[in-house]
Short mmCIF file of C-alpha atoms in Angstrom, two decimals:
data_model
loop_
_atom_site.label_atom_id
_atom_site.label_comp_id
_atom_site.label_asym_id
_atom_site.label_seq_id
_atom_site.Cartn_x
_atom_site.Cartn_y
_atom_site.Cartn_z
CA GLN W 470 -24.43 -2.52 5.42
CA GLN W 471 -26.93 -4.25 3.23
CA ARG W 472 -24.43 -4.30 0.34
CA VAL W 473 -21.91 -6.04 2.66
CA ALA W 474 -24.60 -8.76 3.89
CA ASP W 475 -25.46 -9.28 -0.09
CA SER W 476 -21.99 -9.57 -1.08
CA GLU W 477 -21.17 -11.92 1.60
CA SER W 478 -24.26 -14.26 0.90
CA ASP W 479 -23.35 -14.09 -2.98
CA LEU W 480 -19.53 -15.10 -1.91
CA GLU W 481 -20.74 -17.85 0.52
CA THR W 482 -22.88 -19.24 -2.47
CA CYS W 483 -20.04 -18.93 -5.03
CA ILE W 484 -17.79 -20.98 -2.80
CA ARG W 485 -20.25 -23.69 -1.99
CA LEU W 486 -20.71 -24.17 -5.90
CA TYR W 487 -16.97 -23.63 -6.71
CA PRO W 488 -14.94 -24.50 -3.65
CA ASN W 489 -11.63 -24.08 -5.35
CA ASN W 490 -12.21 -20.44 -6.26
CA LEU W 491 -9.43 -18.78 -4.58
CA LEU W 492 -10.95 -15.04 -5.50
CA ALA W 493 -14.19 -15.65 -3.97
CA ARG W 494 -12.33 -16.72 -0.74
CA LEU W 495 -10.12 -13.48 -0.94
CA ARG W 496 -13.10 -11.45 -1.57
CA LEU W 497 -15.01 -12.94 1.34
CA ALA W 498 -11.89 -12.41 3.62
CA THR W 499 -12.16 -8.51 2.64
CA VAL W 500 -15.90 -8.40 3.26
CA TYR W 501 -15.11 -10.08 6.87
CA MET W 502 -12.31 -7.60 7.53
CA ALA W 503 -14.81 -4.61 6.57
CA LYS W 504 -17.16 -6.12 9.39
CA GLU W 505 -14.13 -6.27 11.60
CA ASP W 506 -14.60 -10.21 11.77
CA MET W 507 -10.88 -10.93 11.86
CA ASP W 508 -11.33 -14.46 12.82
CA GLY W 509 -13.67 -14.99 9.76
CA ALA W 510 -11.16 -13.33 7.51
CA LYS W 511 -8.33 -15.45 8.82
CA ARG W 512 -10.13 -18.74 8.29
CA MET W 513 -11.02 -17.80 4.45
CA LEU W 514 -7.20 -16.90 4.18
CA ASP W 515 -6.14 -20.01 5.63
CA GLN W 516 -8.59 -21.84 3.15
CA ALA W 517 -7.46 -20.04 0.24
CA GLU W 518 -3.81 -20.69 1.26
CA GLU W 519 -4.49 -24.33 1.21
CA TYR W 520 -5.68 -24.11 -2.41
CA ASP W 521 -2.64 -22.07 -3.36
CA PRO W 522 0.17 -21.80 -0.90
CA ASP W 523 2.33 -19.74 -3.47
CA SER W 524 -0.31 -16.96 -4.31
CA SER W 525 1.12 -13.56 -4.07
CA GLU W 526 -2.65 -12.22 -3.43
CA VAL W 527 -3.00 -14.55 -0.46
CA HIS W 528 -0.01 -13.37 1.25
CA CYS W 529 -0.95 -9.76 0.47
CA TYR W 530 -4.35 -10.27 1.96
CA ARG W 531 -2.88 -12.00 5.09
CA GLY W 532 -0.51 -9.01 5.50
CA GLU W 533 -3.33 -6.45 5.43
CA LEU W 534 -4.92 -8.65 8.09
CA HIS W 535 -1.85 -8.17 10.28
CA PHE W 536 -1.83 -4.45 9.36
CA ALA W 537 -5.40 -4.16 10.49
CA ARG W 538 -4.59 -5.60 13.61
CA GLY W 539 -1.28 -3.37 14.34
CA ASP W 540 0.91 -6.32 13.69
CA PHE W 541 3.38 -4.32 11.53
CA PRO W 542 6.21 -6.73 11.77
CA GLY W 543 3.80 -9.72 10.77
CA ALA W 544 2.32 -7.54 8.05
CA LYS W 545 5.81 -7.09 6.61
CA GLU W 546 6.63 -10.71 6.71
CA GLU W 547 3.49 -11.63 4.82
CA PHE W 548 4.26 -8.84 2.33
CA GLU W 549 7.83 -10.26 1.96
CA LYS W 550 6.60 -13.50 1.01
CA ALA W 551 4.19 -12.10 -1.55
CA MET W 552 7.14 -10.37 -3.25
CA ILE W 553 9.02 -13.67 -3.21
CA CYS W 554 5.78 -15.43 -4.87
CA ASP W 555 5.35 -12.63 -7.46
CA PRO W 556 8.54 -10.21 -7.79
CA TYR W 557 6.29 -8.20 -10.44
CA ASN W 558 3.37 -7.50 -8.57
CA PRO W 559 4.09 -3.80 -7.05
CA THR W 560 1.62 -4.01 -4.53
CA PRO W 561 3.54 -5.96 -1.59
CA TYR W 562 6.47 -3.50 -2.05
CA VAL W 563 4.15 -0.54 -1.25
CA ASN W 564 2.39 -2.23 1.42
CA ALA W 565 5.74 -3.57 3.02
CA SER W 566 6.87 0.10 3.02
CA LEU W 567 3.71 1.33 4.83
CA ALA W 568 4.43 -1.77 7.54
CA LEU W 569 7.91 -0.39 8.08
CA ALA W 570 6.91 3.26 8.02
CA ASN W 571 4.20 2.38 10.80
CA THR W 572 6.43 0.45 12.68
CA PRO W 573 7.47 2.43 15.90
CA PRO W 574 11.37 2.79 16.44
CA PRO W 575 13.26 1.53 19.40
CA ALA W 576 12.86 3.90 22.23
CA GLY W 577 14.98 7.15 22.18
CA GLN W 578 15.52 6.61 18.31
CA ARG W 579 14.07 8.51 15.42
CA PRO W 580 12.29 6.69 12.74
CA ASP W 581 14.31 5.79 9.53
CA LEU W 582 12.36 5.78 6.49
CA THR W 583 15.39 4.76 4.23
CA PRO W 584 14.19 0.87 3.96
CA ALA W 585 10.52 2.09 3.46
CA VAL W 586 11.68 4.43 0.56
CA GLU W 587 13.78 1.69 -1.02
CA LEU W 588 10.60 -0.47 -1.13
CA LEU W 589 8.63 2.17 -3.00
CA GLU W 590 11.26 2.86 -5.47
CA LYS W 591 11.33 -0.99 -6.34
CA ALA W 592 7.68 -0.80 -6.58
CA ILE W 593 7.92 1.94 -9.20
CA ALA W 594 10.88 -0.22 -11.07
CA VAL W 595 8.50 -3.18 -11.05
CA ASP W 596 5.53 -1.17 -12.20
CA PRO W 597 6.23 2.42 -13.46
CA MET W 598 2.44 2.83 -13.92
CA PHE W 599 1.59 2.04 -10.18
CA HIS W 600 0.44 5.49 -9.04
CA ALA W 601 0.15 4.66 -5.18
CA ALA W 602 3.82 4.14 -5.16
CA TYR W 603 4.37 7.50 -6.35
CA VAL W 604 1.96 9.13 -3.80
CA GLN W 605 3.55 7.26 -0.90
CA LEU W 606 6.80 7.84 -2.05
CA GLY W 607 6.50 11.77 -2.45
CA GLN W 608 5.23 11.98 0.88
CA MET W 609 7.97 10.04 2.51
CA LYS W 610 10.62 11.74 0.65
CA LEU W 611 9.00 15.24 1.45
CA ALA W 612 8.98 14.09 5.18
CA GLN W 613 12.90 13.26 4.90
CA ALA W 614 13.73 16.64 2.76
CA THR W 615 16.62 18.22 4.59
CA ASP W 616 16.60 21.17 1.98
CA LEU W 617 14.39 23.02 -0.66
CA THR W 618 16.45 21.18 -3.45
CA LYS W 619 15.23 17.76 -1.99
CA ALA W 620 11.76 19.12 -1.75
CA LYS W 621 11.82 19.97 -5.79
CA GLU W 622 12.98 16.33 -6.38
CA VAL W 623 9.57 15.49 -4.93
CA VAL W 624 7.93 17.60 -7.66
CA GLU W 625 9.82 15.91 -10.20
CA LEU W 626 8.86 12.42 -8.81
CA TYR W 627 5.23 13.59 -9.15
CA ASP W 628 5.92 14.94 -12.69
CA LYS W 629 7.26 11.62 -13.59
CA GLY W 630 4.07 9.80 -12.01
CA LEU W 631 1.55 12.17 -13.83
CA GLU W 632 3.02 10.72 -17.37
CA TYR W 633 1.81 7.28 -16.32
CA CYS W 634 -1.54 8.01 -14.83
CA ARG W 635 -4.20 5.43 -16.09
CA THR W 636 -7.29 7.05 -14.74
CA PRO W 637 -8.80 10.59 -13.93
CA GLU W 638 -8.79 9.66 -10.40
CA GLU W 639 -5.01 8.81 -10.52
CA LEU W 640 -4.35 12.27 -12.30
CA LYS W 641 -6.16 14.08 -9.67
CA ASP W 642 -4.54 12.42 -6.78
CA ILE W 643 -0.91 13.32 -7.89
CA CYS W 644 -2.08 16.65 -9.19
CA SER W 645 -3.24 17.34 -5.79
CA MET W 646 0.04 16.03 -4.30
CA ARG W 647 1.88 18.26 -6.63
CA ILE W 648 0.39 21.00 -5.96
CA LEU W 649 0.67 20.97 -2.20
CA THR W 650 4.24 20.33 -2.53
CA VAL W 651 4.73 23.36 -4.74
CA ALA W 652 2.89 25.52 -2.40
CA GLN W 653 5.01 24.38 0.52
CA ILE W 654 8.18 25.15 -1.39
CA ASP W 655 6.96 28.62 -2.73
CA ALA W 656 6.05 29.31 0.94
CA ALA W 657 9.36 28.57 2.25
CA HIS W 658 11.03 30.59 -0.48
CA ALA W 659 8.67 33.57 0.48
CA LEU W 660 9.95 33.17 3.98
CA HIS W 661 13.48 32.86 3.16
CA MET W 662 13.58 29.48 4.62
CA GLU W 663 15.95 26.76 3.60
CA THR W 664 13.83 23.74 4.51
CA LEU W 665 9.98 23.06 4.70
CA ASN W 666 10.42 22.78 8.75
CA MET W 667 8.32 25.50 9.97
CA GLN W 668 9.67 25.00 13.43
#
């Protein structure tokens, strides 16, 4: 907590000295969100948007604020604005996908993850090295897998992601997901099942 307080003080000093520093305002918004001061975070983001209304990062942070409040449609709208501002930034595609996946379906309907999957595929098309997209896409595709062939496609997706890992942490992350998926497929084979659905 002391580190958060120190960061807040440092960032406030930076903004006083350099009022046009967009990054400092975005970082301070993150500090406020960590403290669950959503009004303070919104104030910082409003100020950041005044300085740069076409910033993809501002809309991403604003989307994260909506997401933290459980306003998934509002989050998706901000992430879509971020995509328009910078179509080559993969982050808003992944975040919009998660906002869609977390939006409850209409009463009596099952969730349709297809639009969320498509956004993750766009994120990978924009940046084939964006590891978060592989992790989320693998999880969603596995949840949708209707047979073991579809599940094996998830393993292939992780294999592709492994080729593009930039850090040991990313490598470990995707390796873990791949190992778990292979174990599920092997277990299904051993039990003579045609899907991963244990019910």
